[in-house]
Each structure stands twice: as C-alpha cells, then as structure tokens.
C-alpha cells in the first residue's frame, strides 16, 4: 500500500487536520493509501518509507519523492487539483 506523509511544524494540529481530510477524501474515492501526520523535525526519517509528501511548511530540502501543496487541503482552494495529483501517484 502506498504511503503519504503530511508534515507541519509540530506534527499535531495542522498536519493531523490535513492528514485526516486527505485520508477521508481518498477513502471516498476508494483509493487505498496510508496517510500519516508527522512533525517537520522527524520528516527526514519518515520520508524514507513514503511515496509522497504533503507540505504545509515550505522547505528547500529535496526528499526525492513528489511534494504536494498541503495548504490546498486547509483552504479548499486548489484541493481537487492536489487530490488528483496524489491519486495519480497512488494509482500510477
């Protein structure tokens, strides 16, 4: 099963909110995927086993996996486009 990591500064509020929303949206579309919220400090450790990363805080680091816009899932603006990109990655 594919795995998507969602990271924010503390790994508690914002990343949990986005991870829950993303997991719900994927489930509604019958797209199996593990979605995990983590804090930005432990991101390097978690991306090793992930297929994609949903970024809430901009970072200059390249983790070698696709990065998606997490703000879209908070605001709703551009959410469908980001969701489609994630689904393409998962199903690809």
Tab-separated table of N, CA, C and O in Angstrom:
chain	number	residue	atom	x	y	z
A	1	UNK	N	0.846	-1.183	0.000
A	1	UNK	CA	0.000	0.000	0.000
A	1	UNK	C	0.886	1.239	0.000
A	1	UNK	O	1.895	1.289	0.686
A	2	UNK	N	0.481	2.222	-0.777
A	2	UNK	CA	1.227	3.483	-0.848
A	2	UNK	C	1.073	4.254	0.459
A	2	UNK	O	0.106	4.074	1.195
A	3	UNK	N	2.052	5.136	0.703
A	3	UNK	CA	2.055	5.913	1.941
A	3	UNK	C	2.351	7.376	1.625
A	3	UNK	O	3.286	7.679	0.893
A	4	UNK	N	1.527	8.260	2.196
A	4	UNK	CA	1.696	9.699	2.057
A	4	UNK	C	1.967	10.282	3.437
A	4	UNK	O	1.262	9.966	4.402
A	5	UNK	N	2.982	11.126	3.533
A	5	UNK	CA	3.341	11.796	4.784
A	5	UNK	C	2.846	13.237	4.723
A	5	UNK	O	3.000	13.899	3.695
A	6	UNK	N	2.270	13.712	5.819
A	6	UNK	CA	1.860	15.111	5.944
A	6	UNK	C	2.658	15.696	7.096
A	6	UNK	O	2.673	15.129	8.193
A	7	UNK	N	3.350	16.809	6.853
A	7	UNK	CA	4.186	17.383	7.911
A	7	UNK	C	3.906	18.858	8.134
A	7	UNK	O	3.668	19.603	7.197
A	8	UNK	N	3.933	19.238	9.408
A	8	UNK	CA	3.858	20.646	9.795
A	8	UNK	C	4.866	20.865	10.922
A	8	UNK	O	5.574	19.939	11.308
A	9	UNK	N	4.907	22.044	11.458
A	9	UNK	CA	5.883	22.390	12.475
A	9	UNK	C	5.907	21.483	13.683
A	9	UNK	O	6.956	21.010	14.113
A	10	UNK	N	4.736	21.167	14.232
A	10	UNK	CA	4.695	20.356	15.456
A	10	UNK	C	4.209	18.932	15.217
A	10	UNK	O	4.389	18.063	16.050
A	11	UNK	N	3.569	18.688	14.088
A	11	UNK	CA	3.044	17.351	13.813
A	11	UNK	C	1.764	17.055	14.560
A	11	UNK	O	1.316	15.919	14.625
A	12	UNK	N	1.153	18.085	15.121
A	12	UNK	CA	-0.040	17.864	15.931
A	12	UNK	C	-1.288	18.420	15.248
A	12	UNK	O	-2.077	17.665	14.707
A	13	UNK	N	-1.459	19.717	15.251
A	13	UNK	CA	-2.730	20.295	14.804
A	13	UNK	C	-2.904	20.305	13.293
A	13	UNK	O	-3.768	19.616	12.756
A	14	UNK	N	-2.096	21.078	12.604
A	14	UNK	CA	-2.312	21.281	11.174
A	14	UNK	C	-2.100	20.007	10.376
A	14	UNK	O	-2.927	19.654	9.531
A	15	UNK	N	-1.018	19.308	10.628
A	15	UNK	CA	-0.766	18.091	9.843
A	15	UNK	C	-1.811	17.025	10.130
A	15	UNK	O	-2.214	16.290	9.222
A	16	UNK	N	-2.288	16.944	11.358
A	16	UNK	CA	-3.346	15.977	11.687
A	16	UNK	C	-4.627	16.322	10.941
A	16	UNK	O	-5.314	15.436	10.429
A	17	UNK	N	-4.950	17.613	10.885
A	17	UNK	CA	-6.154	18.062	10.181
A	17	UNK	C	-6.076	17.706	8.702
A	17	UNK	O	-7.014	17.133	8.136
A	18	UNK	N	-4.947	18.022	8.074
A	18	UNK	CA	-4.777	17.746	6.649
A	18	UNK	C	-4.737	16.240	6.395
A	18	UNK	O	-5.361	15.745	5.453
A	19	UNK	N	-4.033	15.497	7.237
A	19	UNK	CA	-3.951	14.040	7.069
A	19	UNK	C	-5.329	13.399	7.171
A	19	UNK	O	-5.678	12.528	6.360
A	20	UNK	N	-6.127	13.830	8.136
A	20	UNK	CA	-7.482	13.286	8.298
A	20	UNK	C	-8.346	13.598	7.086
A	20	UNK	O	-9.072	12.738	6.582
A	21	UNK	N	-8.257	14.831	6.621
A	21	UNK	CA	-9.056	15.244	5.469
A	21	UNK	C	-8.634	14.466	4.221
A	21	UNK	O	-9.477	13.969	3.475
A	22	UNK	N	-7.324	14.335	4.013
A	22	UNK	CA	-6.822	13.612	2.853
A	22	UNK	C	-7.232	12.142	2.904
A	22	UNK	O	-7.696	11.586	1.907
A	23	UNK	N	-7.093	11.527	4.066
A	23	UNK	CA	-7.481	10.117	4.221
A	23	UNK	C	-8.969	9.932	3.906
A	23	UNK	O	-9.361	8.986	3.228
A	24	UNK	N	-9.796	10.864	4.373
A	24	UNK	CA	-11.245	10.804	4.135
A	24	UNK	C	-11.552	10.945	2.642
A	24	UNK	O	-12.346	10.188	2.081
A	25	UNK	N	-10.906	11.903	1.990
A	25	UNK	CA	-11.132	12.123	0.559
A	25	UNK	C	-10.696	10.914	-0.261
A	25	UNK	O	-11.382	10.518	-1.207
A	26	UNK	N	-9.569	10.319	0.085
A	26	UNK	CA	-9.092	9.137	-0.628
A	26	UNK	C	-10.034	7.960	-0.416
A	26	UNK	O	-10.335	7.217	-1.349
A	27	UNK	N	-10.520	7.810	0.810
A	27	UNK	CA	-11.448	6.715	1.113
A	27	UNK	C	-12.741	6.870	0.317
A	27	UNK	O	-13.273	5.896	-0.217
A	28	UNK	N	-13.241	8.109	0.231
A	28	UNK	CA	-14.461	8.377	-0.532
A	28	UNK	C	-14.306	7.991	-2.000
A	28	UNK	O	-15.268	7.627	-2.661
A	29	UNK	N	-13.088	8.086	-2.515
A	29	UNK	CA	-12.826	7.741	-3.913
A	29	UNK	C	-12.301	6.312	-4.062
A	29	UNK	O	-11.852	5.932	-5.141
A	30	UNK	N	-12.364	5.551	-2.966
A	30	UNK	CA	-11.909	4.154	-2.959
A	30	UNK	C	-10.459	3.995	-3.405
A	30	UNK	O	-10.128	3.106	-4.181
A	31	UNK	N	-9.610	4.900	-2.914
A	31	UNK	CA	-8.177	4.850	-3.222
A	31	UNK	C	-7.447	4.462	-1.938
A	31	UNK	O	-7.356	5.258	-1.007
A	32	UNK	N	-6.954	3.224	-1.862
A	32	UNK	CA	-6.278	2.778	-0.639
A	32	UNK	C	-4.912	3.436	-0.488
A	32	UNK	O	-4.098	3.432	-1.405
A	33	UNK	N	-4.701	4.042	0.677
A	33	UNK	CA	-3.430	4.707	0.950
A	33	UNK	C	-3.310	4.956	2.448
A	33	UNK	O	-4.286	5.309	3.105
A	34	UNK	N	-2.117	4.789	2.962
A	34	UNK	CA	-1.843	5.127	4.360
A	34	UNK	C	-1.429	6.590	4.394
A	34	UNK	O	-0.568	7.016	3.621
A	35	UNK	N	-2.054	7.376	5.264
A	35	UNK	CA	-1.725	8.791	5.400
A	35	UNK	C	-1.283	9.015	6.839
A	35	UNK	O	-2.003	8.680	7.774
A	36	UNK	N	-0.082	9.581	7.002
A	36	UNK	CA	0.480	9.751	8.339
A	36	UNK	C	0.915	11.198	8.565
A	36	UNK	O	1.573	11.795	7.719
A	37	UNK	N	0.549	11.757	9.715
A	37	UNK	CA	0.963	13.109	10.096
A	37	UNK	C	2.218	13.021	10.960
A	37	UNK	O	2.282	12.214	11.887
A	38	UNK	N	3.200	13.857	10.640
A	38	UNK	CA	4.457	13.878	11.398
A	38	UNK	C	4.895	15.324	11.607
A	38	UNK	O	4.403	16.230	10.949
A	39	UNK	N	5.846	15.522	12.518
A	39	UNK	CA	6.389	16.868	12.704
A	39	UNK	C	7.567	17.049	11.751
A	39	UNK	O	8.211	16.090	11.343
A	40	UNK	N	7.833	18.287	11.402
A	40	UNK	CA	8.843	18.608	10.404
A	40	UNK	C	10.236	18.122	10.820
A	40	UNK	O	11.049	17.762	9.974
A	41	UNK	N	10.505	18.071	12.115
A	41	UNK	CA	11.833	17.646	12.592
A	41	UNK	C	12.112	16.178	12.298
A	41	UNK	O	13.258	15.801	12.097
A	42	UNK	N	11.073	15.347	12.267
A	42	UNK	CA	11.286	13.919	12.009
A	42	UNK	C	10.967	13.536	10.567
A	42	UNK	O	10.955	12.361	10.224
A	43	UNK	N	10.746	14.538	9.717
A	43	UNK	CA	10.365	14.282	8.332
A	43	UNK	C	11.392	13.435	7.592
A	43	UNK	O	11.039	12.489	6.906
A	44	UNK	N	12.677	13.757	7.756
A	44	UNK	CA	13.733	13.010	7.056
A	44	UNK	C	13.637	11.513	7.332
A	44	UNK	O	13.848	10.697	6.450
A	45	UNK	N	13.301	11.165	8.553
A	45	UNK	CA	13.172	9.766	8.936
A	45	UNK	C	11.950	9.123	8.259
A	45	UNK	O	12.023	8.013	7.760
A	46	UNK	N	10.841	9.839	8.244
A	46	UNK	CA	9.580	9.283	7.747
A	46	UNK	C	9.482	9.218	6.226
A	46	UNK	O	8.797	8.343	5.697
A	47	UNK	N	10.142	10.132	5.505
A	47	UNK	CA	10.007	10.129	4.048
A	47	UNK	C	10.668	8.919	3.404
A	47	UNK	O	10.328	8.557	2.286
A	48	UNK	N	11.565	8.276	4.118
A	48	UNK	CA	12.257	7.111	3.556
A	48	UNK	C	11.285	6.015	3.143
A	48	UNK	O	11.513	5.332	2.160
A	49	UNK	N	10.193	5.853	3.865
A	49	UNK	CA	9.219	4.824	3.531
A	49	UNK	C	7.971	5.355	2.857
A	49	UNK	O	6.993	4.647	2.701
A	50	UNK	N	8.008	6.630	2.450
A	50	UNK	CA	6.810	7.257	1.885
A	50	UNK	C	6.905	7.380	0.371
A	50	UNK	O	7.991	7.429	-0.203
A	51	UNK	N	5.740	7.431	-0.264
A	51	UNK	CA	5.660	7.604	-1.712
A	51	UNK	C	5.464	9.064	-2.098
A	51	UNK	O	5.749	9.460	-3.219
A	52	UNK	N	4.950	9.866	-1.158
A	52	UNK	CA	4.711	11.279	-1.411
A	52	UNK	C	4.666	12.048	-0.109
A	52	UNK	O	4.522	11.462	0.967
A	53	UNK	N	4.814	13.356	-0.218
A	53	UNK	CA	4.875	14.228	0.952
A	53	UNK	C	3.956	15.424	0.733
A	53	UNK	O	4.066	16.116	-0.274
A	54	UNK	N	3.036	15.647	1.666
A	54	UNK	CA	2.159	16.814	1.619
A	54	UNK	C	2.770	17.858	2.537
A	54	UNK	O	2.875	17.662	3.753
A	55	UNK	N	3.188	18.968	1.938
A	55	UNK	CA	3.921	20.009	2.659
A	55	UNK	C	2.996	21.137	3.095
A	55	UNK	O	2.263	21.694	2.286
A	56	UNK	N	3.065	21.455	4.370
A	56	UNK	CA	2.316	22.595	4.894
A	56	UNK	C	3.285	23.751	5.115
A	56	UNK	O	2.954	24.900	4.938
A	57	UNK	N	4.516	23.417	5.470
A	57	UNK	CA	5.575	24.397	5.678
A	57	UNK	C	6.567	24.249	4.536
A	57	UNK	O	7.043	23.157	4.258
A	58	UNK	N	6.867	25.348	3.858
A	58	UNK	CA	7.814	25.274	2.739
A	58	UNK	C	9.200	24.935	3.261
A	58	UNK	O	9.642	25.451	4.270
A	59	UNK	N	9.852	24.034	2.533
A	59	UNK	CA	11.220	23.660	2.871
A	59	UNK	C	12.031	23.604	1.587
A	59	UNK	O	11.487	23.328	0.524
A	60	UNK	N	13.309	23.888	1.676
A	60	UNK	CA	14.171	23.869	0.495
A	60	UNK	C	14.736	22.479	0.250
A	60	UNK	O	15.350	22.223	-0.767
A	61	UNK	N	14.542	21.608	1.194
A	61	UNK	CA	15.064	20.240	1.126
A	61	UNK	C	14.382	19.442	0.012
A	61	UNK	O	13.183	19.527	-0.172
A	62	UNK	N	15.172	18.662	-0.726
A	62	UNK	CA	14.617	17.753	-1.730
A	62	UNK	C	14.689	16.348	-1.150
A	62	UNK	O	15.767	15.841	-0.871
A	63	UNK	N	13.530	15.723	-0.969
A	63	UNK	CA	13.475	14.399	-0.343
A	63	UNK	C	13.423	13.266	-1.355
A	63	UNK	O	13.349	12.109	-0.998
A	64	UNK	N	13.434	13.605	-2.636
A	64	UNK	CA	13.443	12.576	-3.663
A	64	UNK	C	12.098	11.912	-3.912
A	64	UNK	O	12.030	10.873	-4.549
A	65	UNK	N	11.027	12.496	-3.373
A	65	UNK	CA	9.666	11.996	-3.604
A	65	UNK	C	8.787	13.189	-3.990
A	65	UNK	O	9.126	14.330	-3.682
A	66	UNK	N	7.663	12.939	-4.656
A	66	UNK	CA	6.773	14.051	-5.030
A	66	UNK	C	6.256	14.815	-3.809
A	66	UNK	O	5.962	14.214	-2.771
A	67	UNK	N	6.182	16.141	-3.945
A	67	UNK	CA	5.699	17.015	-2.873
A	67	UNK	C	4.406	17.675	-3.338
A	67	UNK	O	4.311	18.150	-4.469
A	68	UNK	N	3.419	17.688	-2.444
A	68	UNK	CA	2.106	18.256	-2.762
A	68	UNK	C	1.801	19.413	-1.821
A	68	UNK	O	2.296	19.468	-0.699
A	69	UNK	N	0.934	20.316	-2.262
A	69	UNK	CA	0.572	21.511	-1.512
A	69	UNK	C	-0.471	21.203	-0.434
A	69	UNK	O	-1.635	20.983	-0.740
A	70	UNK	N	-0.056	21.225	0.824
A	70	UNK	CA	-0.955	20.946	1.939
A	70	UNK	C	-1.905	22.084	2.254
A	70	UNK	O	-2.987	21.862	2.805
A	71	UNK	N	-1.517	23.308	1.910
A	71	UNK	CA	-2.369	24.468	2.169
A	71	UNK	C	-3.695	24.331	1.420
A	71	UNK	O	-4.736	24.750	1.900
A	72	UNK	N	-3.657	23.682	0.257
A	72	UNK	CA	-4.880	23.476	-0.532
A	72	UNK	C	-5.923	22.695	0.272
A	72	UNK	O	-7.120	22.944	0.156
A	73	UNK	N	-5.466	21.777	1.123
A	73	UNK	CA	-6.404	20.975	1.920
A	73	UNK	C	-6.908	21.739	3.140
A	73	UNK	O	-7.931	21.390	3.713
A	74	UNK	N	-6.209	22.785	3.523
A	74	UNK	CA	-6.676	23.638	4.631
A	74	UNK	C	-7.689	24.662	4.140
A	74	UNK	O	-8.701	24.901	4.783
A	75	UNK	N	-7.390	25.264	2.983
A	75	UNK	CA	-8.238	26.350	2.483
A	75	UNK	C	-9.325	25.869	1.535
A	75	UNK	O	-10.323	26.557	1.345
A	76	UNK	N	-9.098	24.713	0.900
A	76	UNK	CA	-10.030	24.228	-0.105
A	76	UNK	C	-9.709	24.743	-1.495
A	76	UNK	O	-10.180	24.213	-2.490
A	77	UNK	N	-8.874	25.775	-1.577
A	77	UNK	CA	-8.509	26.359	-2.872
A	77	UNK	C	-7.426	25.499	-3.526
A	77	UNK	O	-6.339	25.347	-2.985
A	78	UNK	N	-7.759	24.904	-4.656
A	78	UNK	CA	-6.820	24.031	-5.349
A	78	UNK	C	-6.806	22.610	-4.808
A	78	UNK	O	-5.990	21.795	-5.226
A	79	UNK	N	-7.721	22.315	-3.914
A	79	UNK	CA	-7.758	20.997	-3.273
A	79	UNK	C	-7.990	19.866	-4.271
A	79	UNK	O	-7.305	18.840	-4.223
A	80	UNK	N	-8.950	20.047	-5.170
A	80	UNK	CA	-9.253	18.985	-6.139
A	80	UNK	C	-8.054	18.667	-7.020
A	80	UNK	O	-7.775	17.509	-7.300
A	81	UNK	N	-7.325	19.722	-7.435
A	81	UNK	CA	-6.156	19.516	-8.284
A	81	UNK	C	-5.078	18.735	-7.537
A	81	UNK	O	-4.467	17.818	-8.089
A	82	UNK	N	-4.821	19.103	-6.284
A	82	UNK	CA	-3.802	18.402	-5.494
A	82	UNK	C	-4.234	16.961	-5.222
A	82	UNK	O	-3.426	16.047	-5.292
A	83	UNK	N	-5.524	16.776	-4.937
A	83	UNK	CA	-6.036	15.430	-4.691
A	83	UNK	C	-5.852	14.559	-5.928
A	83	UNK	O	-5.418	13.404	-5.819
A	84	UNK	N	-6.140	15.105	-7.096
A	84	UNK	CA	-5.979	14.347	-8.340
A	84	UNK	C	-4.521	13.955	-8.565
A	84	UNK	O	-4.223	12.849	-9.007
A	85	UNK	N	-3.595	14.878	-8.254
A	85	UNK	CA	-2.166	14.572	-8.393
A	85	UNK	C	-1.770	13.423	-7.463
A	85	UNK	O	-1.008	12.537	-7.848
A	86	UNK	N	-2.289	13.452	-6.234
A	86	UNK	CA	-1.978	12.403	-5.262
A	86	UNK	C	-2.552	11.064	-5.716
A	86	UNK	O	-1.882	10.030	-5.645
A	87	UNK	N	-3.787	11.084	-6.208
A	87	UNK	CA	-4.415	9.852	-6.691
A	87	UNK	C	-3.630	9.266	-7.862
A	87	UNK	O	-3.401	8.077	-7.933
A	88	UNK	N	-3.166	10.129	-8.764
A	88	UNK	CA	-2.351	9.680	-9.895
A	88	UNK	C	-1.082	8.982	-9.405
A	88	UNK	O	-0.680	7.945	-9.949
A	89	UNK	N	-0.463	9.555	-8.394
A	89	UNK	CA	0.747	8.956	-7.822
A	89	UNK	C	0.431	7.586	-7.228
A	89	UNK	O	1.147	6.612	-7.471
A	90	UNK	N	-0.645	7.515	-6.459
A	90	UNK	CA	-1.010	6.275	-5.784
A	90	UNK	C	-1.370	5.181	-6.787
A	90	UNK	O	-0.937	4.033	-6.650
A	91	UNK	N	-2.157	5.538	-7.777
A	91	UNK	CA	-2.624	4.557	-8.741
A	91	UNK	C	-1.628	4.289	-9.860
A	91	UNK	O	-1.764	3.319	-10.581
A	92	UNK	N	-0.643	5.209	-10.004
A	92	UNK	CA	0.322	5.122	-11.096
A	92	UNK	C	1.187	3.952	-11.006
A	92	UNK	O	1.689	3.321	-11.836
